[in-house]
XYZ file of C-alpha atoms in Angstrom:
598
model
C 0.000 0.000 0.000
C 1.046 3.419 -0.987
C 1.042 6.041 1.888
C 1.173 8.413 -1.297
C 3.505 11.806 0.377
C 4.909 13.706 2.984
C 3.213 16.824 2.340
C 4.679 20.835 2.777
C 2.369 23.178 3.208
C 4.005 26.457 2.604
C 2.046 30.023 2.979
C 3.456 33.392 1.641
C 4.154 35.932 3.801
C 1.172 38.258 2.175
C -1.460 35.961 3.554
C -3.778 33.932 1.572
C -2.777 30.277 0.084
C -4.140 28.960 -2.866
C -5.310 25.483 -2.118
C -5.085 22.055 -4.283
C -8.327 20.336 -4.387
C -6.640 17.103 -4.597
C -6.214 14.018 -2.380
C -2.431 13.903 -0.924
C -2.855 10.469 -0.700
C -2.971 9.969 -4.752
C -0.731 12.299 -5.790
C 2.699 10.598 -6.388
C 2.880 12.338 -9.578
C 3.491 15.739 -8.129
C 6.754 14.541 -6.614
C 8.955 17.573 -5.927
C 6.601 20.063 -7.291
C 5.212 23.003 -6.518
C 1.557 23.935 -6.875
C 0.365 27.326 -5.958
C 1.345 26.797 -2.122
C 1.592 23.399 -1.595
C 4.411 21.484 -2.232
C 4.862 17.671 -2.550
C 7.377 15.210 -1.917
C 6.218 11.521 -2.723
C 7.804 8.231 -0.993
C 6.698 4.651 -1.122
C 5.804 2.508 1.734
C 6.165 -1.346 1.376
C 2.509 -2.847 2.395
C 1.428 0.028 4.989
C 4.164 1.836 6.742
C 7.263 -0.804 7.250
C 9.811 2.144 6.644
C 8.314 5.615 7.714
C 9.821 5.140 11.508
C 13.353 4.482 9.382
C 12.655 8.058 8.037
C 14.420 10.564 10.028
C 12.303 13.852 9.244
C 13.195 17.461 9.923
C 10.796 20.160 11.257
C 11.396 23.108 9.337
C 11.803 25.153 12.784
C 13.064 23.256 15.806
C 11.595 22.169 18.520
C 14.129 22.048 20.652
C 14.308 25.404 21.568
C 11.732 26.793 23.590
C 9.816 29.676 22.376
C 9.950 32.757 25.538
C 9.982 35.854 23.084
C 7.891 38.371 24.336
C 7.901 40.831 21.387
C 10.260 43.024 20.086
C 10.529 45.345 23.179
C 8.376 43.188 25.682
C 4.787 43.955 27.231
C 4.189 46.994 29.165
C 1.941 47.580 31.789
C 2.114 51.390 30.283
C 0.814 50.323 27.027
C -2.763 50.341 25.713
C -4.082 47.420 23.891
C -6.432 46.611 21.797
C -7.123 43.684 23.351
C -5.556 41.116 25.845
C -6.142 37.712 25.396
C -5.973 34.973 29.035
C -4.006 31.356 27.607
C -2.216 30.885 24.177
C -4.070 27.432 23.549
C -5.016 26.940 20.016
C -8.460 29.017 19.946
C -6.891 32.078 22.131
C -4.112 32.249 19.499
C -6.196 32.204 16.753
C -8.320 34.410 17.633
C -5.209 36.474 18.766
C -3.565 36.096 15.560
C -6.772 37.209 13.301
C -7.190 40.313 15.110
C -3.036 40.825 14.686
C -3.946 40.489 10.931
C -6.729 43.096 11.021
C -4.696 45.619 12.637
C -5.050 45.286 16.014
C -3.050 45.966 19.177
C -2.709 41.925 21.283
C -1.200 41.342 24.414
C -1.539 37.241 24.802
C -0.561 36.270 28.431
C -0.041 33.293 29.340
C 0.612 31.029 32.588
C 3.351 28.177 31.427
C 6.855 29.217 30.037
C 5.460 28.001 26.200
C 2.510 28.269 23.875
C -0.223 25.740 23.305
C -2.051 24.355 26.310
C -3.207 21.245 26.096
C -1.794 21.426 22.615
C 1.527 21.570 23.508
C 4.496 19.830 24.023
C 7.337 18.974 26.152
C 10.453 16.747 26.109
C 12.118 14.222 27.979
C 15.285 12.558 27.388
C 15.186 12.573 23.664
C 11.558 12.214 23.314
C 9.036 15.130 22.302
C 5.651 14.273 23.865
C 2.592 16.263 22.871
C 0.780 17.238 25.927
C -3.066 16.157 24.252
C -4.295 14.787 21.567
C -1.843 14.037 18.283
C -5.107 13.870 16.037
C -5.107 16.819 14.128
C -7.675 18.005 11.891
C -7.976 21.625 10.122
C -4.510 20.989 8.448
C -5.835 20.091 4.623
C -5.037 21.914 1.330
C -8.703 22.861 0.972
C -12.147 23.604 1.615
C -13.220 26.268 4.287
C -13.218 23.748 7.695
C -8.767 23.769 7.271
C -8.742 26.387 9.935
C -5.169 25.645 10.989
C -4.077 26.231 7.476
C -5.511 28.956 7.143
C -4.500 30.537 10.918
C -0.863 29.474 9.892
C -1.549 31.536 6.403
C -2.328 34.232 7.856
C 0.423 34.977 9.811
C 2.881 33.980 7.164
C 3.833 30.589 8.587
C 5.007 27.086 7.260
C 4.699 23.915 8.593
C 5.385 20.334 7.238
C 2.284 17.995 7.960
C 2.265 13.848 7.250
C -0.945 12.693 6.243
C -2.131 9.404 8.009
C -3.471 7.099 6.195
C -5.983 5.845 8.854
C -7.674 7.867 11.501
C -7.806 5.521 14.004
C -8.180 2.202 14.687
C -11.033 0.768 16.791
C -10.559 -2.650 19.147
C -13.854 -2.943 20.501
C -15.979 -6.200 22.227
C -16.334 -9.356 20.585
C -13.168 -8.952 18.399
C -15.182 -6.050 16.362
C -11.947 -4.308 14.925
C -12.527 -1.643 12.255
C -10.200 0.732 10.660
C -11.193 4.443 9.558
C -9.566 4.535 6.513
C -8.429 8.224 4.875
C -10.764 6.981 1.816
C -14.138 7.416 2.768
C -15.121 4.675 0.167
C -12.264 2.126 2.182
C -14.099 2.828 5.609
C -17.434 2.248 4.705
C -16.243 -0.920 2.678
C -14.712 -2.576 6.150
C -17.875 -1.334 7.556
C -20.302 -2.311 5.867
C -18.364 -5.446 6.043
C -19.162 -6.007 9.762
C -22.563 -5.321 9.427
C -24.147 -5.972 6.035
C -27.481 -5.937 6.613
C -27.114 -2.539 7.875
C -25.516 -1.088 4.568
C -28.700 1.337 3.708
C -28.816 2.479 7.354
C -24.322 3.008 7.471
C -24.830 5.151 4.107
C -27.850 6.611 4.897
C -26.608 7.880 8.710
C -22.967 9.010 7.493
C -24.412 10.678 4.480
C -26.799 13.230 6.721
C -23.156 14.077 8.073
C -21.957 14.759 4.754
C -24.749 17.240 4.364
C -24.151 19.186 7.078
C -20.066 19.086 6.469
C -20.396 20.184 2.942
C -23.046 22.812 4.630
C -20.063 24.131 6.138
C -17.378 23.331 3.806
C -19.545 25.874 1.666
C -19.374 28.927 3.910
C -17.015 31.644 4.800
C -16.663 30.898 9.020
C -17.031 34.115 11.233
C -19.245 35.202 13.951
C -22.337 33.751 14.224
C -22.862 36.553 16.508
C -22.693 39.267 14.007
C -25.510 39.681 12.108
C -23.826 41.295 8.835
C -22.190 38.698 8.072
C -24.571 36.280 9.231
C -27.508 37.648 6.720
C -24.818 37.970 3.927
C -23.985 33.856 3.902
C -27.634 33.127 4.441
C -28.405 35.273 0.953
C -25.433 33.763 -0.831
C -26.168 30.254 0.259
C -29.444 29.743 1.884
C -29.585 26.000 1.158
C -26.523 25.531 3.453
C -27.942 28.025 6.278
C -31.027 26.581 6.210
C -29.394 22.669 6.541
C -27.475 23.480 9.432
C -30.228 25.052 11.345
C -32.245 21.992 10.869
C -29.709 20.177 12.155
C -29.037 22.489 15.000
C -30.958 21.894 17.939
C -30.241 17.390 16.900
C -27.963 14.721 18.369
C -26.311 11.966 15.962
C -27.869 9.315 18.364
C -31.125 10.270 17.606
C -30.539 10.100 13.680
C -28.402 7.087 13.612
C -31.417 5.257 14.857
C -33.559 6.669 12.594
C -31.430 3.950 9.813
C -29.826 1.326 11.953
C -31.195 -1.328 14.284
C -28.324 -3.360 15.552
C -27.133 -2.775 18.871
C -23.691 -3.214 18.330
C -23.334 -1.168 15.271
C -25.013 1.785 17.495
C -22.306 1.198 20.333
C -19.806 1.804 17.500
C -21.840 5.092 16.789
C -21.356 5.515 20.587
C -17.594 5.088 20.315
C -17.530 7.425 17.709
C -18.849 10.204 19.038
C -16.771 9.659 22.104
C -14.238 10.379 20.462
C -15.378 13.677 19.187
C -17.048 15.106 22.465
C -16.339 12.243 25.374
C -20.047 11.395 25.625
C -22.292 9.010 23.660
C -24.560 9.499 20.676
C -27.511 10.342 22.052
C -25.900 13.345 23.702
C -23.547 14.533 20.430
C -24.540 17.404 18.967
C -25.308 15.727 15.253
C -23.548 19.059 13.880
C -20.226 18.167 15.675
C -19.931 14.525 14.758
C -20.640 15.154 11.320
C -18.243 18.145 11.169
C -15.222 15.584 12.282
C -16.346 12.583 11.065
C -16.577 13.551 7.354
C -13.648 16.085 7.590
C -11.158 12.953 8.717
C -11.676 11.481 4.902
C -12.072 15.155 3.136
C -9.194 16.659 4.788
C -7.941 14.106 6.571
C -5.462 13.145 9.887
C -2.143 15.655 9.198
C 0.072 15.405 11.649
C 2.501 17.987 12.088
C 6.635 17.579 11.794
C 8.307 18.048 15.558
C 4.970 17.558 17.182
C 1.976 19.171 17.829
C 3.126 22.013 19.600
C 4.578 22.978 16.381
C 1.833 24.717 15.787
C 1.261 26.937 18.653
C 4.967 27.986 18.408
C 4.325 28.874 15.180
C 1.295 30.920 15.394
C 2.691 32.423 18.286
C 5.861 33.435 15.983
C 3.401 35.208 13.768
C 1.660 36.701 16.294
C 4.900 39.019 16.830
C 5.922 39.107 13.446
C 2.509 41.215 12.966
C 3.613 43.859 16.052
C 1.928 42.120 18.633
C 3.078 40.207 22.062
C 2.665 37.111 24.233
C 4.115 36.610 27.629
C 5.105 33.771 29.371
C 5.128 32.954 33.408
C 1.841 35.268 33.100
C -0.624 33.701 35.995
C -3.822 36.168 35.318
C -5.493 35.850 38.557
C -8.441 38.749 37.738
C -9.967 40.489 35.285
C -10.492 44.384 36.189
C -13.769 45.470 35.768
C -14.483 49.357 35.832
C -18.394 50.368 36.172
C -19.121 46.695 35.294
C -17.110 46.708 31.679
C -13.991 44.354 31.631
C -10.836 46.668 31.024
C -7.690 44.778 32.259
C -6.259 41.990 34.310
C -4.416 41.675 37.087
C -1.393 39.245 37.367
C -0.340 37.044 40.729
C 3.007 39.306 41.022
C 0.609 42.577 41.019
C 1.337 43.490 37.532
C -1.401 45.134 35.578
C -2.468 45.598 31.780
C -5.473 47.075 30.277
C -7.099 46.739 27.135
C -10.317 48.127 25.085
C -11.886 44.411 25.435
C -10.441 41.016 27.206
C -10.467 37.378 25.773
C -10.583 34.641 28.223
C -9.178 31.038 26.463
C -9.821 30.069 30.034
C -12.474 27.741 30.820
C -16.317 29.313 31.568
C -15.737 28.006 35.193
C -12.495 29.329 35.654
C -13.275 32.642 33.638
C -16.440 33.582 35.902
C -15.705 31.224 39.099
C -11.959 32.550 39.700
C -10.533 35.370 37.157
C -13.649 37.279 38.307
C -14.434 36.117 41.834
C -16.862 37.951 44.228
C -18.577 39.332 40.920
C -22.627 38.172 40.587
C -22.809 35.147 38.038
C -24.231 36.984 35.015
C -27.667 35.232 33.507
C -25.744 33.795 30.874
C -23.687 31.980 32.689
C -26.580 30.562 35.289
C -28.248 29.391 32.295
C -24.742 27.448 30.351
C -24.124 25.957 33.951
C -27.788 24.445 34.028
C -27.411 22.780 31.279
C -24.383 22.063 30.793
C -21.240 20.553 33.377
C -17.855 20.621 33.493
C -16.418 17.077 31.488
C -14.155 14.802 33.317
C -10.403 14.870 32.770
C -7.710 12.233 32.287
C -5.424 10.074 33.072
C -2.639 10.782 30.622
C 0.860 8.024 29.996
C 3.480 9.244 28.150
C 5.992 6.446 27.315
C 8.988 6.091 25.473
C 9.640 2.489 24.143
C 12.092 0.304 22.141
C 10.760 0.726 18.793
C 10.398 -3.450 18.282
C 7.935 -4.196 20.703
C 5.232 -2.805 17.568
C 4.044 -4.686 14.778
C 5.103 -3.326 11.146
C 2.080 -2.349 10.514
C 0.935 -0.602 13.249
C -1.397 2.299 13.098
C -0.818 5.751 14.638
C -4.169 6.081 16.423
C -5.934 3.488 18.131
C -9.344 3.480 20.182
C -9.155 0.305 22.880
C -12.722 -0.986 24.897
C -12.137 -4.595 24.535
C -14.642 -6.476 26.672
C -18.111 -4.449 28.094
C -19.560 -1.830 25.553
C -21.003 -0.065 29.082
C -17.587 0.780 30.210
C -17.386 3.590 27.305
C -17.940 6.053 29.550
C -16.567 4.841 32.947
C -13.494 6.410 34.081
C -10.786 4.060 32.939
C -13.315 2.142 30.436
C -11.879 2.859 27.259
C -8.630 3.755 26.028
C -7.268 6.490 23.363
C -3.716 5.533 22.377
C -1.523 7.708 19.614
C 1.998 6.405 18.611
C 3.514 10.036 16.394
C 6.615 8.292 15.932
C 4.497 5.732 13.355
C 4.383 9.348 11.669
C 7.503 11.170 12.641
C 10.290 9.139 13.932
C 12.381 12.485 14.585
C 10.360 12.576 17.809
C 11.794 10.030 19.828
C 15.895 8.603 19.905
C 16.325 6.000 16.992
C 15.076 2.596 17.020
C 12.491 3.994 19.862
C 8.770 4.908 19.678
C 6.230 7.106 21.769
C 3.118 5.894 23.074
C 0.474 8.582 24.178
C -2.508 6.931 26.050
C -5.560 8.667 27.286
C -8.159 7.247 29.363
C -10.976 9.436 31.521
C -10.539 9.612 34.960
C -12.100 12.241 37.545
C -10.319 14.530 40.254
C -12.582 13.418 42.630
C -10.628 9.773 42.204
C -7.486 11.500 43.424
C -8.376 14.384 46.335
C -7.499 13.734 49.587
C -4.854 11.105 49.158
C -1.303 11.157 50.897
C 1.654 11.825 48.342
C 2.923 8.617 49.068
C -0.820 6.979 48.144
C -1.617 8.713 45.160
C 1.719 7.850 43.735
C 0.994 4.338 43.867
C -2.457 4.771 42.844
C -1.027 6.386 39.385
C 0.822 3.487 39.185
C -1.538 0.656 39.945
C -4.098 2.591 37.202
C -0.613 3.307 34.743
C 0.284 -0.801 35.067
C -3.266 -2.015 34.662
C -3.935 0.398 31.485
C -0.435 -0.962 30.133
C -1.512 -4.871 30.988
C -4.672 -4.361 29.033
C -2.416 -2.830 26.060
C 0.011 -5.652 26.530
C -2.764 -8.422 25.932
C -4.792 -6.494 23.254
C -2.405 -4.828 20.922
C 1.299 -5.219 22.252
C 2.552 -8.560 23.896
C 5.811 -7.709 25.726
C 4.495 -4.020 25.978
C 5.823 -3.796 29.572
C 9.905 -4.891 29.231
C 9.737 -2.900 26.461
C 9.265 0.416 28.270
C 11.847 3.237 28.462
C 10.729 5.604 29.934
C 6.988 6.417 31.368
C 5.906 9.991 33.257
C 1.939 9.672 34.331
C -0.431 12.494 34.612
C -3.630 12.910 36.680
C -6.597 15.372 36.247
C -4.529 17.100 39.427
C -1.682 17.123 36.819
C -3.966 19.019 33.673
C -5.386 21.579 36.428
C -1.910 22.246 37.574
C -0.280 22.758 34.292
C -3.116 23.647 32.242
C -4.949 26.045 34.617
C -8.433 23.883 33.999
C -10.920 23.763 36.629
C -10.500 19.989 38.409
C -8.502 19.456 34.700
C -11.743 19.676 32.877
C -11.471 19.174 28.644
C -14.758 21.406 28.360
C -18.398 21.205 28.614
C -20.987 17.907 29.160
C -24.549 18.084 28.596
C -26.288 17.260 32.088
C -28.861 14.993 30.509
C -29.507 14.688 26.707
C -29.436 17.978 25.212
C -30.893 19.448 22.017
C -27.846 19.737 19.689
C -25.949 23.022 20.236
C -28.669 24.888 21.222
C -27.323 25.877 24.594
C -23.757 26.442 23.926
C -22.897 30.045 24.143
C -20.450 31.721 21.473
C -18.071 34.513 22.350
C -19.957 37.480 23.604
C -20.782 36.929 27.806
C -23.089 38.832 30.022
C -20.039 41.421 30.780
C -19.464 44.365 28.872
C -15.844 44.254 27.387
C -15.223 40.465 27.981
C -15.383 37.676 25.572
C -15.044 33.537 26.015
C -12.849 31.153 23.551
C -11.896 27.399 23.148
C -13.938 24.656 24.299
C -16.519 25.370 26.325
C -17.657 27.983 23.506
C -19.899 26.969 20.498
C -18.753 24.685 18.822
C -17.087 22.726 21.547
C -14.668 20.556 22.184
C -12.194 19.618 19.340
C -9.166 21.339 17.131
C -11.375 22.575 14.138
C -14.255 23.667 17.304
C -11.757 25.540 18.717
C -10.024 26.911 16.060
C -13.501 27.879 14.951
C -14.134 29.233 17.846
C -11.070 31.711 18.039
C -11.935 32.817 14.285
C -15.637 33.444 15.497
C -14.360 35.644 18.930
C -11.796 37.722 16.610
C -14.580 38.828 13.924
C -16.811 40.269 16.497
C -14.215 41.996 18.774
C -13.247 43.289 15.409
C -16.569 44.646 14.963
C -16.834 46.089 18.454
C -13.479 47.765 18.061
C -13.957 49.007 14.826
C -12.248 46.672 12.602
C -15.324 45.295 10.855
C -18.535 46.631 9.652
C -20.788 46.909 12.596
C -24.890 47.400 12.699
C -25.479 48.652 16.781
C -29.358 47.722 15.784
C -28.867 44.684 14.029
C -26.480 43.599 16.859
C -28.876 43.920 20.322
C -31.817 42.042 18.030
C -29.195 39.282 16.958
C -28.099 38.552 20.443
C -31.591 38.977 21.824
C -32.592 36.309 19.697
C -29.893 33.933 20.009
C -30.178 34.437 24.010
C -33.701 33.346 24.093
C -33.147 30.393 21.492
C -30.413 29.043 24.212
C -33.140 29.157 26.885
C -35.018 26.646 24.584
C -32.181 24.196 25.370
């Protein structure tokens, strides 16, 4: 099998990239060209992948370094911004780095000495672990959903991206094992497969996803919450307005048993939309599962050279190159309010900065529980935290192994529940397991691999317990998780290992400054679709809310989405965008009231 090319993605310092509206996996042709601003370089792969973790690959900037500029003459509590952004994860710089574009005056602070939250990365002995996930969406060569592409663009960055043949690999009860393919035709082939009497309902379920992907795959993303732009896409494309508020207030549970019947091919529904928002069907918002779950064969798994924190780094590079700043060891502790309008923020050594408006990248909790503590809980906010509470964390292992303990064929991502289909959403049920070195072998010492496993796990598990206990409870939890791995995927998993660090949800709060290490919102009961997220714009004049616990929720291309929402309407508010006062109060009148509905 051909893995078909190792990708470059190159953008021109003036901004926009003209896009390919081919499939990188097919393209061996193009070897060593260059097309508009994508440039391909083809290699073969004997059966799968026998010789990519031979392949010693370079990231274009390095990641060994680690990133503390500041800007040209550093941040100062003298200066005036535009606006300040709380956190430089991947929907704070985003929207950070759009409103650089449009002219605007940023000040990104953040907490940890480097950019990217829980998409960062760190490194140990040789290895580079990413901090989350290593499935990245939004990286493609086209369409309107590749919102890291087109963050990257504009700022004038380049990054080098692999494209992964499969998305991920499920091992699930009763030996059900099926493998996302890239090719959307190849997945529902094995499928289909698996359950052949349930062909019509497989096509019928995935292809309402398709429609509301290519709904959005259609349209220019900005604010929902601005109602020029809002009107404008409905009159250019009402079709695709029109489809995704149908498919608004919906769950994907409730349509994939509209087609299919079998039990077990519904728990694989379940598993899928696990993946995407940590719950089950029948409480995914049908317009997030079919945003990720058609993108994966459209745009596909890229995963980017030196790691995932590549790509903060690099937006955060741009982010100066356009006159702005970001500081590091910045703990915001509160935001400044002045006659109730947000105006600045306060730091933990006393330092202060102000700003015309304030983005929080923090979570909802943290943003109106701690950064604004003794205030009155706006409406708003009453309402999101009625319907909606905080999702457990994780229990994260990062391991460095010898590189022989995997098969040749080994996929990058796998998804592990190998015995009850009701432990999916137990803590400690199911597994999430990414191995970037199948990808990039530049990531760990040679002859060596990374294994990245995920399984959920709440902080309530691990308060209250003496250092000495809750180190061996990580490790009782760390050996089972590996013993499980060992007899399902890996034999001799365990003599094989390295080196091994283990994270709790007390670890993510620490490092990633998330209330009890939360990964975003979870509907209380079953919810109607997206109806009750909230976007940007909060009940406090001046302030606005980004990343996952924002519409459209938990993911990359959410949050991403999310930060390019936020930056066009502060734009608006501060000028940089057409603006309608009117049009605005009705707009968020009526979207407030259509949240209560939820």
């Amino acid at each position: 099998m051909s893995l078909g090319c190792y990708q470059t993605i190159q953008f021109p310092r003036n901004g926009r990239a003209g896009f390919l509206s081919c499939s990188p996996l097919k393209n061996s042709h193009l070897k060593g060209k260059k097309i508009g601003s994508v440039k391909f370089r083809s290699f073969q792969v004997s059966q799968r992948r026998k010789d990519i973790k031979n392949m010693r690959l370079k990231s274009m900037l390095s990641v060994d370094r680690v990133v503390e500029i500041e800007g040209k003459e550093g941040a100062s509590t003298g200066s005036k911004y535009d606006t300040i952004v709380i956190g430089s994860g991947i929907g704070g710089l985003v929207a950070a780095t759009q409103l650089a574009v449009k002219g605007a005056k940023v000040l990104v602070l953040e907490k940890y000495v480097i950019p990217g939250g829980s998409s960062g990365h760190y490194q140990r002995d040789g290895y580079t672990f990413d901090v989350g996930s290593s499935v990245m969406f939004g990286f493609s060569d086209k369409g309107n959903l590749n919102l890291i592409t087109q963050a990257l663009a504009a700022v004038g960055r380049e990054m080098e991206v692999i494209p992964d043949p499969t998305t991920v690999h499920f091992h699930l009860p009763n030996n059900l094992s099926v493998r996302v393919h890239k090719e959307y035709n190849e997945f529902i082939e094995e499928l289909t497969s698996k359950f052949p009497h349930e062909k019509e309902g497989i096509l019928k379920f995935y292809g309402e996803c398709w429609k509301i992907f290519n709904a959005l795959n259609s349209l220019q993303l900005k604010s929902l919450e601005e109602p020029i732009y809002l009107f404008g896409q409905f009159f250019q494309k009402p079709l695709e307005c029109l489809t995704l508020a149908y498919y608004l207030p919906q769950n994907a549970g409730d349509i994939a048993r509209k087609y299919i019947k079998d039990p077990r091919l519904l728990s694989f529904i379940d598993a899928e939309c696990f993946i995407v928002s940590t719950v089950n069907a029948l409480r995914t918002p049908m317009i997030n599962a079919g945003m990720v779950l058609c993108d994966r064969h459209f745009g596909g798994i890229n995963y980017p050279v030196g790691g995932v924190g590549r790509i903060a780094e690099s937006l955060a590079e741009g982010l100066i190159d356009r006159g702005s700043e970001i500081l590091y060891k910045a703990n915001v502790t509160n935001i400044i309010l002045d006659q109730g309008k947000a105006v600045g923020v306060r730091l933990s050594d006393g330092r202060e900065f102000f700003a015309r408006t304030i983005i929080s990248n923090a979570t909802r909790w943290d943003t109106f529980g701690k950064l604004l503590k003794g205030e009155s809980l706006p409406k708003e906010e009453e309402n999101f935290q009625k319907v909606y509470v905080k999702a457990p964390s994780f229990l994260s292992i990062h391991m460095g192994v010898k590189g022989d303990v995997l098969p040749p064929d080994t996929d990058c991502h796998h998804f592990i529940l190998e015995d009850d289909w009701r432990r999916l959403e137990e803590s400690y049920g199911s597994i999430f397991l990414s191995i970037p070195t199948v990808l990039d072998s530049s990531l760990a010492p040679k002859g060596n691999h990374i294994l990245h496993i995920f399984t959920t796990s709440s902080i309530e598990d691990w308060q209250g317990l003496p250092p000495k206990d809750y180190e061996a409870k990580k490790e009782l939890i760390a050996e089972e998780i590996i013993r499980r791995l060992e007899k399902e995927l890996f034999p001799g998993l365990k003599s094989s290992i390295v080196l091994k660090e283990v994270g709790t949800p007390k670890t993510h709060r620490r490092f990633l400054a998330r209330d009890m290490g939360t990964y975003g919102p979870m509907p209380r009961q079953i919810p109607k679709g997206l109806l009750g997220m909230p976007f940007n714009t909060t009940g406090v004049n001046g302030l606005y809310c980004v990343g996952d616990s924002c519409f459209p929720g938990q993911g990359v291309i959410a949050v991403a989405f999310s930060g390019v929402m936020c930056a066009h309407r502060v734009a608006a508010d501060i000028g940089l965008e057409r603006k309608s006062p009117i049009l605005d109060a009705a707009l968020l009148r009526l979207l407030g009231w259509l949240r209560t509905l939820a």
